[in-house]
Coordinates of C-alpha atoms and ligand atoms in Angstrom, one line a residue:
M1 CA 203.5 90.1 -130.6
D2 CA 203.4 93.3 -132.7
I3 CA 200.4 95.5 -132.6
Q4 CA 200.0 98.4 -134.9
F5 CA 197.8 101.5 -134.6
N6 CA 196.0 103.4 -137.3
N7 CA 193.2 105.7 -138.2
L8 CA 189.6 104.5 -138.6
R9 CA 189.2 102.6 -141.8
Q10 CA 188.8 99.2 -143.3
E11 CA 191.4 97.2 -145.0
K12 CA 191.0 94.3 -147.4
D13 CA 191.8 90.8 -146.4
H14 CA 191.4 91.7 -142.8
A15 CA 188.8 90.5 -140.3
G16 CA 187.3 93.1 -138.0
V17 CA 186.6 93.0 -134.3
V18 CA 183.7 95.3 -133.2
F19 CA 181.4 95.5 -130.2
C20 CA 177.8 95.9 -129.2
D21 CA 176.1 96.4 -125.9
Q22 CA 174.0 93.9 -123.9
N23 CA 170.9 94.9 -126.0
C24 CA 172.8 94.1 -129.2
R25 CA 173.2 97.9 -130.1
L26 CA 176.3 98.4 -132.1
I27 CA 179.0 100.6 -130.7
G28 CA 181.4 103.1 -132.3
F29 CA 182.8 102.2 -135.8
A30 CA 180.4 99.2 -135.9
K31 CA 177.6 101.6 -136.5
K32 CA 179.4 103.1 -139.5
L33 CA 180.0 99.6 -140.9
D34 CA 176.4 98.8 -140.4
Q35 CA 175.3 101.8 -142.4
L36 CA 177.8 100.9 -145.2
S37 CA 176.3 97.4 -145.2
K38 CA 172.8 98.7 -145.3
K39 CA 171.9 97.4 -141.8
H40 CA 173.0 93.9 -142.8
I41 CA 175.0 93.6 -139.5
S42 CA 172.3 94.7 -137.1
Q43 CA 169.7 92.6 -138.8
I44 CA 171.9 89.5 -138.5
I45 CA 172.7 90.0 -134.8
K46 CA 169.0 90.8 -134.1
G47 CA 168.1 87.4 -135.5
D48 CA 171.0 85.5 -133.9
Q49 CA 169.2 83.8 -131.0
S50 CA 172.1 82.0 -129.5
F51 CA 174.1 85.2 -129.4
Q52 CA 171.2 87.0 -127.8
S53 CA 170.5 84.4 -125.1
R54 CA 174.0 84.0 -123.7
N55 CA 174.6 86.2 -120.8
S56 CA 178.2 86.2 -119.6
K57 CA 180.1 89.4 -118.8
H58 CA 182.1 89.7 -122.0
Y59 CA 182.4 86.2 -123.4
D60 CA 179.7 86.3 -126.0
Y61 CA 180.6 86.8 -129.6
T62 CA 179.2 86.0 -133.0
I63 CA 180.8 85.9 -136.4
I64 CA 179.5 87.4 -139.7
H65 CA 181.2 86.0 -142.8
Q66 CA 181.5 88.2 -145.9
P67 CA 179.4 91.1 -144.6
E68 CA 177.7 92.9 -147.4
N69 CA 179.4 95.9 -149.0
L70 CA 182.4 95.8 -146.7
K71 CA 186.0 95.4 -147.4
L72 CA 186.5 93.3 -144.3
T73 CA 186.3 89.6 -144.9
K74 CA 184.7 88.8 -141.6
L75 CA 183.3 90.5 -138.5
Y76 CA 183.7 89.3 -135.0
I77 CA 181.1 91.0 -132.8
F78 CA 181.6 90.9 -129.1
K79 CA 178.7 91.6 -126.9
L80 CA 179.8 93.6 -123.8
K81 CA 177.6 93.4 -120.8
K82 CA 177.6 96.6 -118.7
Y83 CA 180.9 97.8 -120.3
K84 CA 180.2 101.3 -118.8
E85 CA 181.2 99.7 -115.5
Y86 CA 184.3 97.9 -116.7
S87 CA 187.4 98.0 -114.5
V88 CA 191.0 98.0 -115.6
R89 CA 191.0 94.3 -115.1
D90 CA 187.9 93.8 -117.2
F91 CA 189.6 95.5 -120.2
Q92 CA 192.7 93.3 -119.7
I93 CA 190.5 90.2 -119.7
L94 CA 188.6 91.3 -122.7
G95 CA 191.9 91.7 -124.5
G96 CA 192.9 88.2 -123.4
H97 CA 189.5 86.8 -124.6
I98 CA 189.7 88.5 -128.0
Q99 CA 193.3 87.1 -128.4
S100 CA 192.2 83.6 -127.6
I101 CA 189.3 83.7 -130.0
I102 CA 191.4 85.0 -132.8
K103 CA 194.0 82.3 -132.1
F104 CA 191.3 79.6 -132.1
Y105 CA 190.1 80.7 -135.6
K106 CA 193.7 81.1 -136.8
E107 CA 193.1 84.6 -138.0
E108 CA 196.2 86.3 -139.2
K109 CA 195.1 89.8 -140.1
I110 CA 192.8 91.5 -137.7
I111 CA 191.6 95.0 -137.0
I112 CA 190.1 95.9 -133.7
Y113 CA 187.8 99.0 -133.5
P114 CA 187.7 100.0 -129.8
D115 CA 186.1 103.4 -130.1
G116 CA 183.1 103.8 -128.0
I117 CA 183.8 101.1 -125.4
T118 CA 184.3 103.7 -122.7
S119 CA 183.7 103.0 -119.0
S120 CA 182.9 105.5 -116.3
K121 CA 185.7 104.0 -114.2
V122 CA 188.6 104.0 -116.7
S123 CA 189.7 106.6 -119.2
F124 CA 189.4 105.7 -122.9
M125 CA 193.2 105.8 -123.3
S126 CA 193.7 103.5 -120.3
S127 CA 191.0 101.1 -121.4
V128 CA 192.6 100.6 -124.9
G129 CA 196.0 100.3 -123.1
E130 CA 194.7 97.6 -120.8
L131 CA 193.0 95.8 -123.7
V132 CA 196.3 95.8 -125.6
L133 CA 198.1 94.6 -122.5
G134 CA 195.6 91.8 -122.1
I135 CA 196.2 90.7 -125.8
K136 CA 200.0 90.8 -125.3
L137 CA 200.1 88.9 -122.0
S138 CA 197.7 86.2 -123.0
S139 CA 199.6 85.5 -126.2
Y140 CA 202.8 84.5 -124.3
E141 CA 204.6 81.5 -125.7
F142 CA 207.8 79.8 -124.8
N143 CA 209.0 77.3 -127.4
K144 CA 212.7 77.8 -127.5
Y145 CA 213.5 74.1 -126.9
H146 CA 211.2 72.6 -129.5
T147 CA 213.2 71.6 -132.5
K148 CA 210.4 70.7 -134.9
K149 CA 209.2 73.7 -137.0
D150 CA 205.4 73.0 -136.8
S151 CA 205.4 72.7 -133.0
K152 CA 207.1 76.1 -132.9
N153 CA 203.7 77.5 -134.0
K154 CA 205.2 80.8 -135.1
N155 CA 203.2 83.7 -134.0
R156 CA 202.5 85.4 -137.4
K157 CA 199.4 87.2 -136.3
K158 CA 199.2 90.9 -137.2
I159 CA 196.8 92.8 -134.9
K160 CA 195.9 96.4 -135.7
I161 CA 194.0 98.8 -133.6
H162 CA 192.1 101.4 -135.6
S163 CA 190.8 104.5 -133.8
A164 CA 190.0 108.1 -134.3
Q165 CA 192.5 108.7 -131.5
Y166 CA 195.2 106.4 -132.7
S167 CA 198.1 108.9 -132.4
R168 CA 197.5 109.3 -128.6
I169 CA 197.0 105.5 -128.3
L170 CA 200.2 105.0 -130.1
K171 CA 202.1 107.2 -127.6
N172 CA 200.5 105.4 -124.6
S173 CA 201.4 102.1 -126.1
E174 CA 205.1 102.6 -125.2
K175 CA 204.1 102.3 -121.5
I176 CA 202.1 99.2 -122.2
D177 CA 205.0 97.6 -124.1
A178 CA 207.3 98.3 -121.2
I179 CA 205.0 96.4 -118.8
S180 CA 204.4 93.5 -121.2
D181 CA 208.2 93.3 -121.8
G182 CA 208.8 93.1 -118.1
V183 CA 206.2 90.4 -117.6
K184 CA 207.6 88.5 -120.6
L185 CA 211.2 88.6 -119.1
T186 CA 209.9 87.3 -115.8
R187 CA 208.0 84.5 -117.4
D188 CA 211.0 83.6 -119.6
L189 CA 213.4 83.5 -116.6
V190 CA 211.0 81.3 -114.6
T191 CA 210.2 78.9 -117.5
E192 CA 213.9 78.3 -118.5
P193 CA 215.1 75.0 -117.2
P194 CA 217.4 75.1 -114.2
N195 CA 220.4 73.7 -116.0
F196 CA 220.4 76.8 -118.2
M197 CA 219.0 79.4 -115.8
T198 CA 221.7 79.2 -113.1
P199 CA 222.6 82.0 -110.7
P200 CA 225.2 83.5 -113.0
K201 CA 222.8 83.3 -115.9
I202 CA 220.0 85.1 -114.0
A203 CA 222.6 87.7 -113.1
E204 CA 223.5 88.1 -116.7
N205 CA 219.9 88.7 -117.6
A206 CA 219.7 91.4 -114.9
K207 CA 222.8 92.9 -116.4
S208 CA 221.1 93.3 -119.7
L209 CA 218.9 96.0 -118.2
E210 CA 221.9 98.3 -118.4
S211 CA 220.8 99.1 -122.0
L212 CA 217.7 100.7 -120.5
G213 CA 219.7 102.9 -118.2
V214 CA 219.5 100.7 -115.1
E215 CA 222.7 100.6 -113.0
V216 CA 223.6 97.0 -112.3
K217 CA 226.1 95.7 -109.8
I218 CA 226.9 92.0 -109.3
L219 CA 228.6 90.6 -106.2
G220 CA 230.1 87.2 -106.5
E221 CA 231.1 84.7 -103.8
K222 CA 234.4 86.4 -103.1
E223 CA 232.8 89.8 -102.4
M224 CA 230.0 88.3 -100.4
K225 CA 232.5 86.4 -98.3
K226 CA 234.4 89.6 -97.6
L227 CA 231.2 91.3 -96.5
G228 CA 230.3 88.3 -94.2
M229 CA 227.1 87.1 -95.9
G230 CA 227.4 83.6 -94.3
S231 CA 223.7 83.0 -94.4
L232 CA 223.2 83.4 -98.2
L233 CA 226.6 81.7 -99.0
G234 CA 225.8 78.7 -96.8
V235 CA 222.8 77.9 -99.0
G236 CA 224.8 77.9 -102.3
Q237 CA 227.9 76.1 -101.0
G238 CA 226.7 72.7 -102.2
S239 CA 226.3 73.9 -105.8
I240 CA 228.9 74.1 -108.6
H241 CA 227.2 77.3 -109.7
E242 CA 228.5 80.5 -108.1
S243 CA 226.1 82.4 -105.8
Q244 CA 225.4 86.0 -106.8
L245 CA 223.8 89.1 -105.3
V246 CA 222.6 91.5 -107.9
V247 CA 221.6 95.1 -107.4
M248 CA 219.6 97.0 -110.1
K249 CA 219.2 100.7 -109.6
W250 CA 216.7 102.9 -111.5
N251 CA 217.0 106.6 -110.6
G252 CA 214.0 108.1 -112.5
S253 CA 212.7 110.5 -109.9
R254 CA 213.2 114.3 -110.6
N255 CA 214.7 114.4 -107.1
K256 CA 217.8 112.2 -107.6
K257 CA 218.4 112.2 -103.8
K258 CA 215.0 110.9 -102.9
K259 CA 215.1 107.7 -100.9
P260 CA 214.3 104.7 -103.1
I261 CA 211.6 102.1 -102.8
A262 CA 213.3 98.7 -102.7
F263 CA 212.3 95.3 -104.1
V264 CA 214.1 92.2 -102.9
G265 CA 213.7 88.8 -104.5
K266 CA 214.4 85.2 -103.6
G267 CA 216.3 83.6 -106.4
V268 CA 216.9 79.9 -105.8
S269 CA 217.6 78.7 -109.3
F270 CA 216.7 75.1 -108.1
D271 CA 215.7 73.9 -104.7
T272 CA 216.5 70.3 -104.1
G273 CA 216.1 70.9 -100.4
G274 CA 219.8 70.3 -99.9
V275 CA 220.7 67.6 -97.5
S276 CA 217.2 67.9 -96.1
L277 CA 216.3 66.5 -99.5
K278 CA 212.9 67.0 -101.0
P279 CA 210.8 64.0 -102.2
S280 CA 211.3 63.4 -105.9
N281 CA 207.6 63.6 -106.7
G282 CA 207.0 67.2 -107.8
M283 CA 210.6 68.3 -107.3
E284 CA 210.7 69.5 -110.9
E285 CA 208.5 72.4 -109.7
M286 CA 211.4 73.8 -107.8
K287 CA 212.8 75.4 -111.0
Y288 CA 210.4 78.2 -110.2
D289 CA 211.9 78.8 -106.8
M290 CA 213.7 81.8 -108.4
G291 CA 210.3 83.4 -109.1
G292 CA 210.7 86.3 -106.6
S293 CA 214.0 87.3 -108.2
A294 CA 212.4 87.1 -111.7
V295 CA 209.6 89.4 -110.7
V296 CA 212.1 91.9 -109.3
I297 CA 214.1 91.8 -112.6
G298 CA 211.0 92.0 -114.8
L299 CA 209.6 94.9 -112.6
M300 CA 212.9 96.9 -113.0
K301 CA 212.7 96.3 -116.7
A302 CA 209.1 97.6 -116.8
L303 CA 209.9 100.7 -114.6
A304 CA 213.0 101.6 -116.7
G305 CA 211.2 100.8 -120.0
R306 CA 208.5 103.2 -119.2
K307 CA 210.9 105.7 -117.6
A308 CA 209.0 105.7 -114.4
K309 CA 209.5 108.8 -112.3
V310 CA 210.7 106.9 -109.3
N311 CA 213.9 106.0 -107.5
A312 CA 213.8 102.2 -107.2
V313 CA 216.3 99.6 -106.3
G314 CA 215.9 95.9 -107.0
V315 CA 218.1 93.3 -105.2
V316 CA 218.1 89.6 -105.9
G317 CA 219.9 86.9 -104.0
L318 CA 220.8 84.1 -106.4
V319 CA 221.8 80.6 -105.3
E320 CA 221.3 77.0 -106.2
N321 CA 220.2 74.8 -103.2
H322 CA 221.9 71.6 -104.0
I323 CA 223.4 68.5 -102.4
G324 CA 227.1 67.8 -102.6
S325 CA 230.1 67.1 -100.4
N326 CA 230.4 70.7 -99.4
A327 CA 226.6 71.2 -98.9
Q328 CA 225.6 72.6 -95.5
R329 CA 224.3 70.2 -92.9
P330 CA 221.2 70.4 -90.7
S331 CA 222.6 71.8 -87.4
D332 CA 225.3 74.0 -89.0
V333 CA 225.5 77.5 -87.5
V334 CA 226.1 80.4 -89.9
K335 CA 226.7 84.0 -89.3
S336 CA 224.6 86.4 -91.3
Y337 CA 225.6 89.8 -92.8
S338 CA 223.6 91.5 -90.0
G339 CA 225.9 89.8 -87.4
Q340 CA 223.1 87.6 -86.1
T341 CA 223.8 83.8 -86.0
I342 CA 221.5 81.2 -87.3
E343 CA 221.2 77.5 -86.6
V344 CA 220.3 75.8 -89.9
L345 CA 218.0 73.0 -88.7
N346 CA 216.5 72.3 -92.1
T347 CA 218.5 73.0 -95.3
D348 CA 215.2 73.2 -97.2
A349 CA 214.1 76.3 -95.4
E350 CA 216.7 78.1 -97.5
G351 CA 214.8 81.1 -99.0
R352 CA 214.7 82.9 -95.7
L353 CA 218.5 82.4 -95.3
V354 CA 219.1 84.0 -98.7
L355 CA 216.7 86.9 -98.0
A356 CA 218.2 87.6 -94.6
D357 CA 221.4 88.8 -96.1
A358 CA 219.7 90.4 -99.2
L359 CA 217.3 92.4 -96.9
W360 CA 220.0 93.6 -94.5
Y361 CA 222.3 94.6 -97.4
T362 CA 219.5 96.5 -99.1
Q363 CA 218.7 98.5 -96.0
E364 CA 222.3 99.2 -95.1
Q365 CA 223.4 100.3 -98.6
Y366 CA 220.3 102.1 -99.9
K367 CA 218.3 103.4 -96.9
P368 CA 215.0 102.7 -98.7
E369 CA 211.7 104.5 -97.9
A370 CA 210.0 101.1 -98.0
I371 CA 211.1 97.6 -98.8
I372 CA 209.0 94.8 -100.4
D373 CA 210.3 91.3 -100.7
L374 CA 208.9 88.5 -102.9
A375 CA 209.6 84.9 -102.4
T376 CA 208.3 81.4 -103.2
L377 CA 208.9 80.9 -99.5
T378 CA 206.6 78.2 -98.1
G379 CA 204.5 75.3 -99.1
A380 CA 202.3 76.3 -96.2
I381 CA 201.0 79.4 -98.0
I382 CA 199.5 77.1 -100.6
V383 CA 197.7 75.2 -97.9
A384 CA 196.3 78.5 -96.6
L385 CA 195.5 80.4 -99.8
G386 CA 195.9 78.1 -102.8
D387 CA 196.8 79.8 -106.0
E388 CA 194.3 82.6 -105.8
Y389 CA 196.0 84.9 -103.3
A390 CA 199.6 85.5 -102.3
G391 CA 200.3 85.9 -98.6
L392 CA 201.1 89.4 -97.4
F393 CA 203.0 90.1 -94.2
S394 CA 203.9 93.6 -93.1
N395 CA 205.0 95.8 -90.3
N396 CA 203.1 98.8 -91.8
D397 CA 199.3 99.2 -92.3
K398 CA 199.6 101.9 -94.9
L399 CA 202.0 99.9 -97.1
S400 CA 199.7 96.8 -96.7
K401 CA 196.7 98.8 -97.8
Q402 CA 198.5 100.2 -100.8
L403 CA 199.7 96.8 -101.9
T404 CA 196.3 95.2 -101.4
E405 CA 194.6 97.9 -103.4
A406 CA 197.1 97.6 -106.3
G407 CA 196.6 93.8 -106.2
E408 CA 192.8 94.2 -106.5
I409 CA 193.2 96.5 -109.5
E410 CA 195.5 94.1 -111.3
D411 CA 193.8 90.9 -110.1
E412 CA 197.0 89.8 -108.4
K413 CA 195.4 89.5 -105.0
L414 CA 197.0 89.6 -101.6
W415 CA 195.7 88.4 -98.2
R416 CA 197.3 89.7 -95.1
L417 CA 198.4 87.3 -92.4
P418 CA 199.5 88.3 -88.9
L419 CA 202.9 88.9 -87.4
N420 CA 203.3 88.7 -83.6
D421 CA 206.1 88.5 -81.0
R422 CA 204.6 85.3 -79.8
Y423 CA 205.3 83.7 -83.2
D424 CA 208.8 85.2 -83.2
K425 CA 209.7 83.5 -79.9
M426 CA 209.3 80.1 -81.6
L427 CA 212.5 80.8 -83.6
N428 CA 214.8 81.1 -80.6
S429 CA 217.6 78.5 -80.7
P430 CA 219.6 77.0 -77.8
I431 CA 222.8 77.4 -79.7
A432 CA 222.5 80.5 -81.9
D433 CA 220.5 83.7 -82.0
M434 CA 217.8 81.9 -84.0
Q435 CA 217.0 78.7 -85.8
N436 CA 215.7 78.6 -89.4
I437 CA 212.6 76.5 -88.6
T438 CA 210.4 76.1 -85.6
N439 CA 210.1 72.8 -83.6
G440 CA 207.1 70.7 -84.4
R441 CA 204.2 71.7 -86.6
G442 CA 203.3 75.3 -86.7
P443 CA 202.1 78.2 -88.8
G444 CA 204.9 77.8 -91.4
S445 CA 204.3 80.8 -93.5
I446 CA 204.0 83.1 -90.5
T447 CA 207.1 81.9 -88.8
A448 CA 209.0 82.2 -92.1
A449 CA 207.9 85.8 -92.2
Q450 CA 208.8 86.3 -88.6
F451 CA 212.3 85.1 -89.5
L452 CA 212.6 87.7 -92.2
Q453 CA 211.4 90.4 -89.9
R454 CA 214.5 89.8 -87.7
F455 CA 216.5 91.2 -90.6
V456 CA 214.3 94.3 -91.1
N457 CA 215.3 97.4 -89.3
K458 CA 212.1 99.4 -88.5
V459 CA 211.7 100.5 -92.2
P460 CA 208.2 100.0 -93.7
W461 CA 208.4 96.4 -95.0
A462 CA 206.2 93.9 -96.7
H463 CA 206.8 90.3 -97.6
L464 CA 204.8 88.6 -100.3
D465 CA 204.8 84.8 -100.2
I466 CA 204.2 83.9 -103.9
A467 CA 204.8 80.1 -103.7
G468 CA 201.2 79.5 -104.8
T469 CA 200.8 82.1 -107.4
T470 CA 204.1 82.0 -109.4
W471 CA 203.1 79.0 -111.5
T472 CA 199.7 78.0 -112.8
K473 CA 198.6 74.6 -114.0
K474 CA 195.5 76.0 -115.7
P475 CA 195.3 78.8 -118.3
M476 CA 194.1 82.1 -116.9
P477 CA 192.6 85.0 -118.8
T478 CA 195.9 86.8 -119.4
S479 CA 198.3 84.1 -118.5
P480 CA 198.7 80.8 -120.3
K481 CA 199.7 77.7 -118.2
G482 CA 203.1 78.0 -116.6
A483 CA 204.9 81.1 -115.2
T484 CA 202.4 83.9 -114.4
A485 CA 204.8 86.7 -113.4
F486 CA 202.5 87.4 -110.5
G487 CA 203.8 90.6 -108.9
V488 CA 205.1 92.5 -111.8
K489 CA 201.8 94.2 -112.7
L490 CA 200.9 94.6 -109.0
L491 CA 204.2 96.4 -108.1
N492 CA 204.2 98.4 -111.2
R493 CA 200.7 99.6 -110.3
L494 CA 201.9 100.3 -106.7
V495 CA 204.7 102.5 -108.0
S496 CA 202.6 104.4 -110.5
K497 CA 199.8 105.0 -108.0
Y498 CA 201.7 105.8 -104.9
Y499 CA 205.4 106.4 -105.4
E500 CA 205.8 108.2 -108.7
G501 CA 206.2 111.8 -109.4
K502 CA 206.0 113.0 -105.8
Ligands
BES1 N1 210.8 76.6 -102.1 C1 210.2 76.0 -101.0 C2 208.7 76.5 -100.9 C3 207.8 76.1 -102.0 C4 207.0 75.0 -101.9 C5 207.7 76.9 -103.1 C6 206.1 74.7 -102.9 C7 206.8 76.6 -104.1 C8 206.0 75.5 -104.0 C9 210.9 76.4 -99.7 O1 212.2 76.6 -99.8 C10 210.7 75.2 -98.8 O2 211.2 74.2 -99.1 N2 210.0 75.5 -97.7 C11 209.8 74.5 -96.7 C12 210.0 75.1 -95.4 C13 210.0 74.0 -94.3 C14 211.2 73.2 -94.4 C15 210.0 74.8 -92.9 C16 208.3 74.1 -96.9 O3 207.5 74.9 -97.2 O4 208.0 72.9 -96.8
ZN2 ZN1 213.4 74.8 -99.7
ZN3 ZN1 212.9 77.3 -101.7

């Protein structure tokens, strides 16, 4: 969606969006409009009982049609309760809310007047930026495969933001565009059906970041075989689609030699479970098993798009976990790139096998300052945390705290779970260095994280299990039903808050 910025003024044929406080006192440009209309606006909202009695944080609004003496055809007045205490997320949600109301009333030409809605917690520039981000993220649509024109529901809306500070807002909007473009790419990749979004196709999408100045390297099966990545390759060997390992490098720091922060993503383009086949009920959900890789690609797009002053490297392991005459068997033993051997007792615990080689490669090649992996790794994390929090596992308290804080700001929440040698022991195998599942029922998300830790070499590391947060069945304030891109905003915030410009 395109948003334009302009100076404070009215335009004919447009509806206006203005704001008032919890006591119905008009804010910013609304005051000027009220004068022009000879107090018509303030009188109407004073008498509007239903508008006055509602009491939600920022969900109350009323509409005035044909306000007297104004060029604007309609006014939407949003009542903001305690806006002086709004957080970053409150402004994003407000943007999402405005967008959904405008959509509901099928408005096509809208001007929003944000001047005056300043919070003591967020600068005016950021608050408008977050509002714009909320509008953009909540208006996401994916209708590529609908063939009938009307169901395509073309987004013809024109939203304008009019402010006395519009030129500064315009400049800041480039950064916001970069973040929303990153989120959009992640959502598109996750939403695409798995017969189209195969490992080579995901790699191609990563390659397209070259136009933003990202260095992209793609390893195919031949190269990975040469390197000895038996763990990742074993997962993909039952598929007709070639496995890939993709590295995206963004060198934006002033100090080009500074150690990068690394992001590693699980990219299973479809997870049938392999020979340890999943039940058919709900298997369609496994198209989003490449969610971790999509977040890494979208994040790299956001960082490069906003020219972040950071050295970052994104690595994604891309495979399809399929059945076939060459598919690996439960009890196969594979040799990972690290040299450690793994007994594959369950071919459905494949994400960790992919990450094992991707993690080792990332550390060996790029010597990162910290490494964060994202994966739709276990069903057990959904049992523990549902779709509200993603699981966080880490060998480093500082990194954990930074991630948790960034997640709170962006409302992409993380909950830390423990790692411990006693869990680690459960992975010992009688025939190889380790097995990919534990015997019997156990803490599945923790032992999966313990498995990953065997491929982490002392570097500060965090693992985010995003199995429950990658896809939503209900619409959320800034994410329609479907792919959420959970992780992109969070990690972008982590970078901007703690890793940039130092
Ligand atoms: N991709 C799944 C995990 C998953 C489940 C993601 C539900 C999203 C929603 C993963 O590869 C898997 O199958 N894990 C198994 C591990 C088990 C075999 C130890 C699981 O969670 O059941
Ligand atoms: Zn699986
Ligand atoms: Zn999986």
